[in-house]
mmCIF file of C-alpha atoms and ligand atoms in Angstrom:
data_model
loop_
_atom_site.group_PDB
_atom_site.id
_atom_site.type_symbol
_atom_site.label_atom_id
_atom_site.label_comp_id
_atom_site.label_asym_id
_atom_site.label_seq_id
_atom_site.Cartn_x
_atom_site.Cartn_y
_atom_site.Cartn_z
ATOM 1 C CA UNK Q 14 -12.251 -40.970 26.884
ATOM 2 C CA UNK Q 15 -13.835 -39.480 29.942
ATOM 3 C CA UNK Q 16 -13.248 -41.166 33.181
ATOM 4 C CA UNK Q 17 -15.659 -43.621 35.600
ATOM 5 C CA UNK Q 18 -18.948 -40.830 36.221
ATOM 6 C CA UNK Q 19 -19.670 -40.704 40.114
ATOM 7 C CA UNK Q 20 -22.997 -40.084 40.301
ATOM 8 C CA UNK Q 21 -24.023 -41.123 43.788
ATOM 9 C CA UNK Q 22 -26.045 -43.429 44.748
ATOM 10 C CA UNK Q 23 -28.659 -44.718 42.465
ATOM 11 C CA UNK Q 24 -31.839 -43.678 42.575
ATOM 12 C CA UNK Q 25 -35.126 -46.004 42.972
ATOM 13 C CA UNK Q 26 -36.853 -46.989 39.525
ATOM 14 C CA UNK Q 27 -40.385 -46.120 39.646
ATOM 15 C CA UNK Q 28 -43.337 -48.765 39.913
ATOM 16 C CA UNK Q 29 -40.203 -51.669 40.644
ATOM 17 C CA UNK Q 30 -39.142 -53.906 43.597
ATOM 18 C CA UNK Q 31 -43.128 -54.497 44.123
ATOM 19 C CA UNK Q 32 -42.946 -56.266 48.128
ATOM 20 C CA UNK Q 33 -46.405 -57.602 46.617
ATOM 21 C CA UNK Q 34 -47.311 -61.320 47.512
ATOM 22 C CA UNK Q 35 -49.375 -61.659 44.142
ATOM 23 C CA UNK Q 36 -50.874 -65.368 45.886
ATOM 24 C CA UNK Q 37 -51.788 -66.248 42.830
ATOM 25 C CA UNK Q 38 -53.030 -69.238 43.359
ATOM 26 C CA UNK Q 39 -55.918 -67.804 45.750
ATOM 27 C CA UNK Q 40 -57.466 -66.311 42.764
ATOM 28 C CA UNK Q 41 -59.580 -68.936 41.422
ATOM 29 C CA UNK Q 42 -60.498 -70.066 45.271
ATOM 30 C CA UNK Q 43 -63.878 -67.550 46.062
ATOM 31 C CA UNK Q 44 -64.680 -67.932 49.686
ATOM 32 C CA UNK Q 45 -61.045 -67.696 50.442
ATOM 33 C CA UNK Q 46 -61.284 -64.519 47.836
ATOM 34 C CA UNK Q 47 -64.012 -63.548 50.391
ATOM 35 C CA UNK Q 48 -62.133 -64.123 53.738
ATOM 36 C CA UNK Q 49 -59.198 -62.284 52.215
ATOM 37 C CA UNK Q 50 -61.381 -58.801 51.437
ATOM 38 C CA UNK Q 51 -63.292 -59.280 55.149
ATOM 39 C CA UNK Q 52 -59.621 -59.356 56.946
ATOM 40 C CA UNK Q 53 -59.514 -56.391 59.312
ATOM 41 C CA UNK Q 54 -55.884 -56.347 57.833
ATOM 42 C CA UNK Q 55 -57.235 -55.777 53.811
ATOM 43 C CA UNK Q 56 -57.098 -52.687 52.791
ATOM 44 C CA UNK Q 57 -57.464 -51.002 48.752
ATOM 45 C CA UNK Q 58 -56.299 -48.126 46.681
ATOM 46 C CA UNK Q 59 -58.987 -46.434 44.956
ATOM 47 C CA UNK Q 60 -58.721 -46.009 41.490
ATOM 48 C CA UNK Q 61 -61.305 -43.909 38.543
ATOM 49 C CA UNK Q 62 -59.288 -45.236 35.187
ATOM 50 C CA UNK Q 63 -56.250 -42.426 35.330
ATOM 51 C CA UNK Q 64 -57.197 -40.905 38.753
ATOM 52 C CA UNK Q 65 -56.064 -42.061 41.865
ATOM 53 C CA UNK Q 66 -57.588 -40.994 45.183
ATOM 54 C CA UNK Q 67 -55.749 -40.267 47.903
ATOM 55 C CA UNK Q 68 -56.527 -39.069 51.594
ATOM 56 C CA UNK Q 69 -55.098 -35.895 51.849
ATOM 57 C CA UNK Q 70 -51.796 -35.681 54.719
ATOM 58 C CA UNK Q 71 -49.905 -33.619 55.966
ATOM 59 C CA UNK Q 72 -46.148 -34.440 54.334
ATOM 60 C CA UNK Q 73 -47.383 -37.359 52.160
ATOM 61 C CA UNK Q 74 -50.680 -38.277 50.792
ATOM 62 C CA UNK Q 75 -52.070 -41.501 51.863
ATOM 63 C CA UNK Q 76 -53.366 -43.676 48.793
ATOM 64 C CA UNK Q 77 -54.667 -46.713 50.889
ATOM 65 C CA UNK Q 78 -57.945 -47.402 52.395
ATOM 66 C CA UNK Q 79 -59.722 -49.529 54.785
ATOM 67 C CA UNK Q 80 -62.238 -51.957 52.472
ATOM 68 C CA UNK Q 81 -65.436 -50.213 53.931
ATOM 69 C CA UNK Q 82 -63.661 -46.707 53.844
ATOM 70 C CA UNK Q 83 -62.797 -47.485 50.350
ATOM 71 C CA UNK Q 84 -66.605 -48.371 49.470
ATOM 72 C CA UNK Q 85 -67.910 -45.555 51.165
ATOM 73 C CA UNK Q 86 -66.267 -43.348 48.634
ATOM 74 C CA UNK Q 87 -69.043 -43.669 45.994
ATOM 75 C CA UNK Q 88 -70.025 -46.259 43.202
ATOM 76 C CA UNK Q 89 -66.854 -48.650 42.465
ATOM 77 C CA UNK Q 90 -66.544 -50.989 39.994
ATOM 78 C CA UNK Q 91 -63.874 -54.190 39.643
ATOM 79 C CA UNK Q 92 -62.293 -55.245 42.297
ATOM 80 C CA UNK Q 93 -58.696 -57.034 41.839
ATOM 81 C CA UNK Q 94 -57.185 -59.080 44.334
ATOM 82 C CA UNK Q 95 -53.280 -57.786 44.285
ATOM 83 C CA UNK Q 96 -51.574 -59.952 46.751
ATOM 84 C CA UNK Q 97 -50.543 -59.208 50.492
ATOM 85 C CA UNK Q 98 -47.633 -57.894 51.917
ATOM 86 C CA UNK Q 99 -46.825 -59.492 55.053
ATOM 87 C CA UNK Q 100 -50.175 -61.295 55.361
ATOM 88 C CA UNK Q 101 -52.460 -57.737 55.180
ATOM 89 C CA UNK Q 102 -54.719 -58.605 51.394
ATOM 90 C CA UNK Q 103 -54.453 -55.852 49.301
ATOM 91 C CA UNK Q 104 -57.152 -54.651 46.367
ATOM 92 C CA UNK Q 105 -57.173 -52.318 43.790
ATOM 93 C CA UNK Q 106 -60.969 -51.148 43.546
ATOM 94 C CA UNK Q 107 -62.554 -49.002 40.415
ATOM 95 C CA UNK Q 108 -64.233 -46.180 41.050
ATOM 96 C CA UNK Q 109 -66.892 -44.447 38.621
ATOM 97 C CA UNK Q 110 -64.329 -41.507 37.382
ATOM 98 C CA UNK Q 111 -67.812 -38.794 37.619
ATOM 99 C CA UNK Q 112 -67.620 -40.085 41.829
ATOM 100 C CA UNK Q 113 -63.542 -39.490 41.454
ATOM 101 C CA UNK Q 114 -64.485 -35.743 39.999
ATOM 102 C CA UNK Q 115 -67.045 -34.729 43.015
ATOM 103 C CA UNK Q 116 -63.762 -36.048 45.276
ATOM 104 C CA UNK Q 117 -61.310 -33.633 44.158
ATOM 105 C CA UNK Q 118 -63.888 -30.713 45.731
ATOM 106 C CA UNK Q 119 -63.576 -32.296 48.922
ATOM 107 C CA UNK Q 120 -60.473 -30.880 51.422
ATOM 108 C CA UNK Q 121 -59.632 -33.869 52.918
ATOM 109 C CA UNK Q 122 -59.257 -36.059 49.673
ATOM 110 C CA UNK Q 123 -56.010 -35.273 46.727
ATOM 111 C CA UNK Q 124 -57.450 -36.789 43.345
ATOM 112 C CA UNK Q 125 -53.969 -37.216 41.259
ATOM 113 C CA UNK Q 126 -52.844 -39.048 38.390
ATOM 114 C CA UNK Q 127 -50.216 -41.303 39.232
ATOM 115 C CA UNK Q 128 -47.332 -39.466 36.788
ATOM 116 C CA UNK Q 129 -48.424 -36.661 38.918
ATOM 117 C CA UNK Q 130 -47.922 -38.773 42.381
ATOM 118 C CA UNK Q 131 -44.648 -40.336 41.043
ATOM 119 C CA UNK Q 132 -42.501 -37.602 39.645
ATOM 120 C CA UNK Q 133 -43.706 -35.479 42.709
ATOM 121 C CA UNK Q 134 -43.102 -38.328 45.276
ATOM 122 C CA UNK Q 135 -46.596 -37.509 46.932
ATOM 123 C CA UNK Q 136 -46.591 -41.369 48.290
ATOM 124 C CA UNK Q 137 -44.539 -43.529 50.006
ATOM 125 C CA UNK Q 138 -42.323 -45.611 47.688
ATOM 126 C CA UNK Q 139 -44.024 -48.648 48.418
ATOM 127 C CA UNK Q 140 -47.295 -47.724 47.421
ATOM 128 C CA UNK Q 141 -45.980 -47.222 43.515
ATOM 129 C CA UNK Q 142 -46.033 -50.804 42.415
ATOM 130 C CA UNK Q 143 -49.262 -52.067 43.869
ATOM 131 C CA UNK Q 144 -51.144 -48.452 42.805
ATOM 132 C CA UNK Q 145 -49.538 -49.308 39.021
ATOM 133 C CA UNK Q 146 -50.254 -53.280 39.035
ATOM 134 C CA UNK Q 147 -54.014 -52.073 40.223
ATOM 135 C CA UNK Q 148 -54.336 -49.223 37.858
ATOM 136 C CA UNK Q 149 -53.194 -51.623 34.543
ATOM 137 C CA UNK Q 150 -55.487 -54.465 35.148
ATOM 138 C CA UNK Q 151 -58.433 -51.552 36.128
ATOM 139 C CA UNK Q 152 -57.648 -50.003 32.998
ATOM 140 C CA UNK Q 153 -57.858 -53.424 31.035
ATOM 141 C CA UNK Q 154 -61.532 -54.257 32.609
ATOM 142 C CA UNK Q 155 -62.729 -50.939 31.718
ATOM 143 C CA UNK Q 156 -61.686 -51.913 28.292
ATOM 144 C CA UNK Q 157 -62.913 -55.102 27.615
ATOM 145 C CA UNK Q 158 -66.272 -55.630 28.697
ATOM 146 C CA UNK Q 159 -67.662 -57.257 25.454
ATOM 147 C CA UNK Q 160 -65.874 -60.173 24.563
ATOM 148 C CA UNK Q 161 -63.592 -59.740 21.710
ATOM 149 C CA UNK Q 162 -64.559 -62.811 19.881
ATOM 150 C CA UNK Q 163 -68.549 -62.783 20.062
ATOM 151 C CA UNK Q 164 -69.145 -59.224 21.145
ATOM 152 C CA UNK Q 165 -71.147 -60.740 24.102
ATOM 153 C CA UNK Q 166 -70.573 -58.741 27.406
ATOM 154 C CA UNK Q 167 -68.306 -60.431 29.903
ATOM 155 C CA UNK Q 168 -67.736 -60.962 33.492
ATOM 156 C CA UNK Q 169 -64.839 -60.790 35.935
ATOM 157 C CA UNK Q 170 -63.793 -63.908 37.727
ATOM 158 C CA UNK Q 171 -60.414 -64.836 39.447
ATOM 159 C CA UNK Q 172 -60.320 -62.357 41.932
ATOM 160 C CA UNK Q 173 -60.110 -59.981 39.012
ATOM 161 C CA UNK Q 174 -57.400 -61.618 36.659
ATOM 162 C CA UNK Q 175 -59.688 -63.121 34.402
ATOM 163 C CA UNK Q 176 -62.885 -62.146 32.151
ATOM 164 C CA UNK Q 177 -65.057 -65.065 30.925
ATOM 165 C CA UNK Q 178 -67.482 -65.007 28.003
ATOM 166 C CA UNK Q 179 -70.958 -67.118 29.129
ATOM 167 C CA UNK Q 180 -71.592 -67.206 25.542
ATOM 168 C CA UNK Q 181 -68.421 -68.811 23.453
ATOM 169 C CA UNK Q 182 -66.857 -69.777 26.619
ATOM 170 C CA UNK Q 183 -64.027 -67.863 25.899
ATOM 171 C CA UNK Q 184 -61.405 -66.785 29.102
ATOM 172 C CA UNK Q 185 -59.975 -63.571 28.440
ATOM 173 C CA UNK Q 186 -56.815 -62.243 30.192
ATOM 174 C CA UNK Q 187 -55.353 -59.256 31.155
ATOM 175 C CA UNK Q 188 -52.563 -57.986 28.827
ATOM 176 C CA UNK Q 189 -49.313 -55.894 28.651
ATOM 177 C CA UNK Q 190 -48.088 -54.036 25.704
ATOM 178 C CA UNK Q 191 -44.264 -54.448 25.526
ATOM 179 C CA UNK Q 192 -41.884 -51.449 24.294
ATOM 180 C CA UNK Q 193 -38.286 -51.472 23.864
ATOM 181 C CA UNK Q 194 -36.936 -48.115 25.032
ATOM 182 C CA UNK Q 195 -33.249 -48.080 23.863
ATOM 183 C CA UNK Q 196 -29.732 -45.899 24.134
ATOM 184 C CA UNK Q 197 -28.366 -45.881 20.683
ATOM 185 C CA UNK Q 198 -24.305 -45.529 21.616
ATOM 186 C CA UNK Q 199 -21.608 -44.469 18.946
ATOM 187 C CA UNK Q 200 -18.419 -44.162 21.284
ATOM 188 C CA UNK Q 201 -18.813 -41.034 23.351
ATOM 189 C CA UNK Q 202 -22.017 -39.906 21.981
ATOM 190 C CA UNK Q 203 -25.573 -41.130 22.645
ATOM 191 C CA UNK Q 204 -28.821 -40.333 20.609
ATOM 192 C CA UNK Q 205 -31.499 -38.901 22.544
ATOM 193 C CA UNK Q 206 -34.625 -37.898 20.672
ATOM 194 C CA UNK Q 207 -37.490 -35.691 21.472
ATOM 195 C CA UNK Q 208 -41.187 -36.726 21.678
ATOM 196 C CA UNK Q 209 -43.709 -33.550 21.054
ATOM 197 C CA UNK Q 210 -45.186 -34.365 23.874
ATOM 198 C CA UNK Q 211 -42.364 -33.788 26.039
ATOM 199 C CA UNK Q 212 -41.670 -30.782 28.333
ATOM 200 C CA UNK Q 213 -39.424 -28.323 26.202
ATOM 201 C CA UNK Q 214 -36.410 -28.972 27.792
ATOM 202 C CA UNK Q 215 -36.440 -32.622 28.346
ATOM 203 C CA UNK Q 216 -34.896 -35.242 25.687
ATOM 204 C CA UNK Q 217 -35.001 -39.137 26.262
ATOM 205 C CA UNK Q 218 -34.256 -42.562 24.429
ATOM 206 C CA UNK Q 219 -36.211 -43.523 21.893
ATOM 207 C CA UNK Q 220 -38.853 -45.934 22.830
ATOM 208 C CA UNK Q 221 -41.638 -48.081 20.833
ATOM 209 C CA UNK Q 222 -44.184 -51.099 20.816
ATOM 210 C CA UNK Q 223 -42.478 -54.451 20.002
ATOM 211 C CA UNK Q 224 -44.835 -55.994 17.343
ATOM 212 C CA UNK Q 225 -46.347 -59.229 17.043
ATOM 213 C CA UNK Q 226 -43.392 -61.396 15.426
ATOM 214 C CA UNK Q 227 -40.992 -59.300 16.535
ATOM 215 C CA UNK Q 228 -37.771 -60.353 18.838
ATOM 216 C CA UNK Q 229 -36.473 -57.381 21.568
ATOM 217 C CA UNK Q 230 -33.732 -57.044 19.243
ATOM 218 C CA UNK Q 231 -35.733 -56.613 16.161
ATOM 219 C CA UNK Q 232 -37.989 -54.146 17.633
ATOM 220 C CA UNK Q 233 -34.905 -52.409 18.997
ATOM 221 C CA UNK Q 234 -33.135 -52.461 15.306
ATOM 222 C CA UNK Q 235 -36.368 -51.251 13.410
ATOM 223 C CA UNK Q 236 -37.396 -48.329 15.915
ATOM 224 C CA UNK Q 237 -33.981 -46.921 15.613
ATOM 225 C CA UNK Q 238 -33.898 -47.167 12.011
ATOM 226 C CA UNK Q 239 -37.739 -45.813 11.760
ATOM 227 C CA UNK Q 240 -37.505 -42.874 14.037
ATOM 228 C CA UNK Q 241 -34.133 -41.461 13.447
ATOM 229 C CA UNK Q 242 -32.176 -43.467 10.641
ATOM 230 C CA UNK Q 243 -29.753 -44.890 12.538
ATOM 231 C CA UNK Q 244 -28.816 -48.831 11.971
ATOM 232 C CA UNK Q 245 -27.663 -50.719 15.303
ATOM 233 C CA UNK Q 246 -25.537 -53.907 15.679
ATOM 234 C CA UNK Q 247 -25.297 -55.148 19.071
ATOM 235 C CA UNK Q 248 -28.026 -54.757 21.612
ATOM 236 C CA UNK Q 249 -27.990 -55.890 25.018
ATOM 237 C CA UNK Q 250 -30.610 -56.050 28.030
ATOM 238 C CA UNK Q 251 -30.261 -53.597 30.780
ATOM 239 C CA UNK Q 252 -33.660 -53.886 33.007
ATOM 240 C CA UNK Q 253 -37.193 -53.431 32.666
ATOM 241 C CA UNK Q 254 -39.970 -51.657 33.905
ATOM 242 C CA UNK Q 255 -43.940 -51.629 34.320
ATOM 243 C CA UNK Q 256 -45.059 -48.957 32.993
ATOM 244 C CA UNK Q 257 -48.939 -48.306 33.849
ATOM 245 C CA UNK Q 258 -50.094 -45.753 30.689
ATOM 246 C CA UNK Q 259 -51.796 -47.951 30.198
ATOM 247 C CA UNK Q 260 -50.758 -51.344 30.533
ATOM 248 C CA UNK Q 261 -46.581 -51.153 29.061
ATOM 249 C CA UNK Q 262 -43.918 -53.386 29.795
ATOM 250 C CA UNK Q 263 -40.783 -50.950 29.370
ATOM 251 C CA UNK Q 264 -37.618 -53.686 28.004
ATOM 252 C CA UNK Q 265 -34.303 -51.015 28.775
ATOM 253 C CA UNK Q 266 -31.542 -51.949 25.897
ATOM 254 C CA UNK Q 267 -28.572 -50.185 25.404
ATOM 255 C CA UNK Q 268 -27.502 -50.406 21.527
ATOM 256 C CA UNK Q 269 -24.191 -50.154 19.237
ATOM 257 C CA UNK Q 270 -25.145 -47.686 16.389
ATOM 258 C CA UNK Q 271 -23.299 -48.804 13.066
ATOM 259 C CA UNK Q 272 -24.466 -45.513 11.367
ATOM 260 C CA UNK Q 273 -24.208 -41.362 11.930
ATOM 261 C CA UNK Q 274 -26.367 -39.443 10.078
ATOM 262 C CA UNK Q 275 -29.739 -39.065 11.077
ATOM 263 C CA UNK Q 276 -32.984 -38.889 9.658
ATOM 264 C CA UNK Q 277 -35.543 -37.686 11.569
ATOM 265 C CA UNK Q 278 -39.104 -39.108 11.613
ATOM 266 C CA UNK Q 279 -41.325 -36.089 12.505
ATOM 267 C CA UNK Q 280 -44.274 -37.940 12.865
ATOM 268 C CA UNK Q 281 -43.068 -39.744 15.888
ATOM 269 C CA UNK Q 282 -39.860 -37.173 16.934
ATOM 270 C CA UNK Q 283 -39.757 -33.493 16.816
ATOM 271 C CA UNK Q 284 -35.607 -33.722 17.186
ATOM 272 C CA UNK Q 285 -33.237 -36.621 17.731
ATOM 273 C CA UNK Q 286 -29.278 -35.521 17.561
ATOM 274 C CA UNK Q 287 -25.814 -36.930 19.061
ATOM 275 C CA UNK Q 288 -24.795 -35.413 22.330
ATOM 276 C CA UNK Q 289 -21.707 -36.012 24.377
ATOM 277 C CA UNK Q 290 -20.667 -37.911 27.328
ATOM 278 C CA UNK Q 291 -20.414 -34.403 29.134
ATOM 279 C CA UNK Q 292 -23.230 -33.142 27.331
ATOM 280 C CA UNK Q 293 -25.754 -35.979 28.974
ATOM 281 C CA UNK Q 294 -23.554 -35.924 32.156
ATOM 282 C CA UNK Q 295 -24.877 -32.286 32.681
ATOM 283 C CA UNK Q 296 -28.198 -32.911 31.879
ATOM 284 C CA UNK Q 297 -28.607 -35.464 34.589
ATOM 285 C CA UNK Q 298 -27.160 -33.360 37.066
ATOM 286 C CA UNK Q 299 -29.177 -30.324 36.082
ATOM 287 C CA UNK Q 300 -25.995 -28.162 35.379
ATOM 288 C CA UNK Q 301 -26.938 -28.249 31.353
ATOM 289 C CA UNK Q 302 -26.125 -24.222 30.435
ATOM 290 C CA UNK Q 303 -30.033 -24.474 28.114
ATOM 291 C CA UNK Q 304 -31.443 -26.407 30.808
ATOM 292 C CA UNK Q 305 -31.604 -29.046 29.065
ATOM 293 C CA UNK Q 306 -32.336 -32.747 30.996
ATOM 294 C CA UNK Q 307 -32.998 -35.938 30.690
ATOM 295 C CA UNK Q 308 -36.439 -37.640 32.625
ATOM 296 C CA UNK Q 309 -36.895 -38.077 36.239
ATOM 297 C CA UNK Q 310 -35.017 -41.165 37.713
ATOM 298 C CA UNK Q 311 -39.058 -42.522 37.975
ATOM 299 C CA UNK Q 312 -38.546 -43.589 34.361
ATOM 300 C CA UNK Q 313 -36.547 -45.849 33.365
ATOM 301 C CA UNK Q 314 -34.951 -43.801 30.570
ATOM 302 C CA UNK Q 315 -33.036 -42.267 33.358
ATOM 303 C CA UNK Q 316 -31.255 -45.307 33.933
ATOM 304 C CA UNK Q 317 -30.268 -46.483 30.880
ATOM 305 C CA UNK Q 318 -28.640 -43.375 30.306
ATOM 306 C CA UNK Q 319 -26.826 -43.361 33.537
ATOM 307 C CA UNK Q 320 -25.789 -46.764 33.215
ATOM 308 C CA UNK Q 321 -23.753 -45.838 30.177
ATOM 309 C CA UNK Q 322 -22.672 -42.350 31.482
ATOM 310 C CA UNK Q 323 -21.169 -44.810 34.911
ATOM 311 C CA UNK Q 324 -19.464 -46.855 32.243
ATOM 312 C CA UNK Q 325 -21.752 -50.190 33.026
ATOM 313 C CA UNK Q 326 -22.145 -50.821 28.764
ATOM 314 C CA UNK Q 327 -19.699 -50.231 26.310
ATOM 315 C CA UNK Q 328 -19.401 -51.251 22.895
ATOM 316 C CA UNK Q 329 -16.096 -51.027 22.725
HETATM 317 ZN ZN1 ZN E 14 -67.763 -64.633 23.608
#
């Protein structure tokens, strides 16, 4: 058995440790909804569905905006009250993605997706959470403009958090998708699969939607089982993440595989196989001899399998 991995200090999970005052309880309260968007203080970030606008800078990019600034960009469409952080009101404000387009002409504007402005670091830290809490309730109004139960179109209310049908009366909220993203652990070895989509080099945990009637656990069990033919036992929380591609709730597991030989899915995996302690150490670290790695510490992923490489789960 390999010794305690020192790895250094851990790295900062991506879109986590939000310093976000959500203030919930402003939301259904308009004129203060009002006062809080006229504060010299408030301030947005500008978002066209999976583009975020930036003002160019010289190190970083600078995704926040003065309210009229933020107006002035072009035609916007919902705006969400996020919180404040240390009294300042921040918004998260749609933008038509055809004004976002003309933007990314313009030299003094960066027009990004937020993968893009996360794995890059093109923002300061802080920014992350807010820019991904904005970006997944955006995303949700552009999606649900006709009420689901009469087909009616609906209206935003609540500062954003809230769409109500005039018709069948109905309140609809915004949603997130959970998906159980899980180490599969037989001793020394991990399974790490590989999505299509990936870059070539990278490999990851498997990962999928938790469906409706289904515990963590469950979900955890039957992904496992679907996408590489391996049967777990034990399965134990390790953290979570929001994940804003859309609207996911990543739920980190670590689990005890009861089985070897797997069976790949190809529909969902191109490759899923057993690699060592060493093997995952030196993808990590970059030092793999193929290149090989595992993701960015943005994702979570990357922390589930360095929790297990720093000896934090065992099964044992
Ligand atoms: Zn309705």
């Amino acid at each position: 058995m390999s010794s305690r991995s020192d790895l250094g200090p851990k790295p900062r999970l991506g879109y986590t440790d939000s310093r976000i005052e959500r203030a919930a309880e402003l939301r259904t309260d308009a004129a203060a909804l009002a006062r809080l968007a006229a504060d010299p203080k408030a301030g947005a970030y500008v978002i066209a569905i999976d583009l975020i606008v930036m003002k160019k800078g010289a190190s970083l990019d600078e995704p926040f905006f003065a309210m009229d600034e933020a107006r002035a960009l072009g035609t916007t469409t919902e705006a969400i009250f996020l919180g404040h952080i240390d009294g300042a009101p921040r918004f998260g404000i749609g933008l038509e993605p055809a004004v976002a387009e003309t933007l990314k002409a313009r030299e003094d504007f960066h027009v990004t997706d937020l993968r893009s402005i996360a794995v890059r670091g093109l923002v300061q830290p802080e920014h992350l959470p807010p820019i991904a809490e904005a970006k997944a309730v955006l995303h949700w109004h552009a999606r649900h403009r006709f009420c689901p139960n009469c087909g009616a179109p609906t209206q935003p209310v609540c500062g954003g958090w809230r769409r109500d049908c005039a018709v069948c009366e109905v309140q609809h909220f915004p949603r997130t998708d959970p998906v159980v993203i899980m180490l599969a652990i037989d001793g020394e070895n991990c399974l790490l699969g590989r999505s299509p989509r990936f870059v070539p080099t990278m490999w990851s945990c498997l990962a999928g939607f938790v469906e409706p009637g289904e515990s963590i656990e469950d979900a955890v069990h039957r992904e496992t089982r679907e996408e590489a033919g391996i049967a777990c036992g034990r399965v134990t929380y390790f953290r979570s993440q929001p994940w804003p591609f859309p609207a996911s709730l990543m739920i980190g597991c670590h689990a005890e595989a009861i089985t070897r030989e797997i069976v790949i899915d190809r529909t969902e995996l191109e490759d899923a196989r057993w690699f060592s302690r060493d093997e995952v150490m030196a993808m990590l670290m970059r030092k793999h001899p193929d290149g090989l790695t595992t993701p960015p510490p943005v994702a979570i992923a990357h922390h589930i399998i360095r929790a297990w490489l720093e000896d934090e789960i065992r099964f044992d």
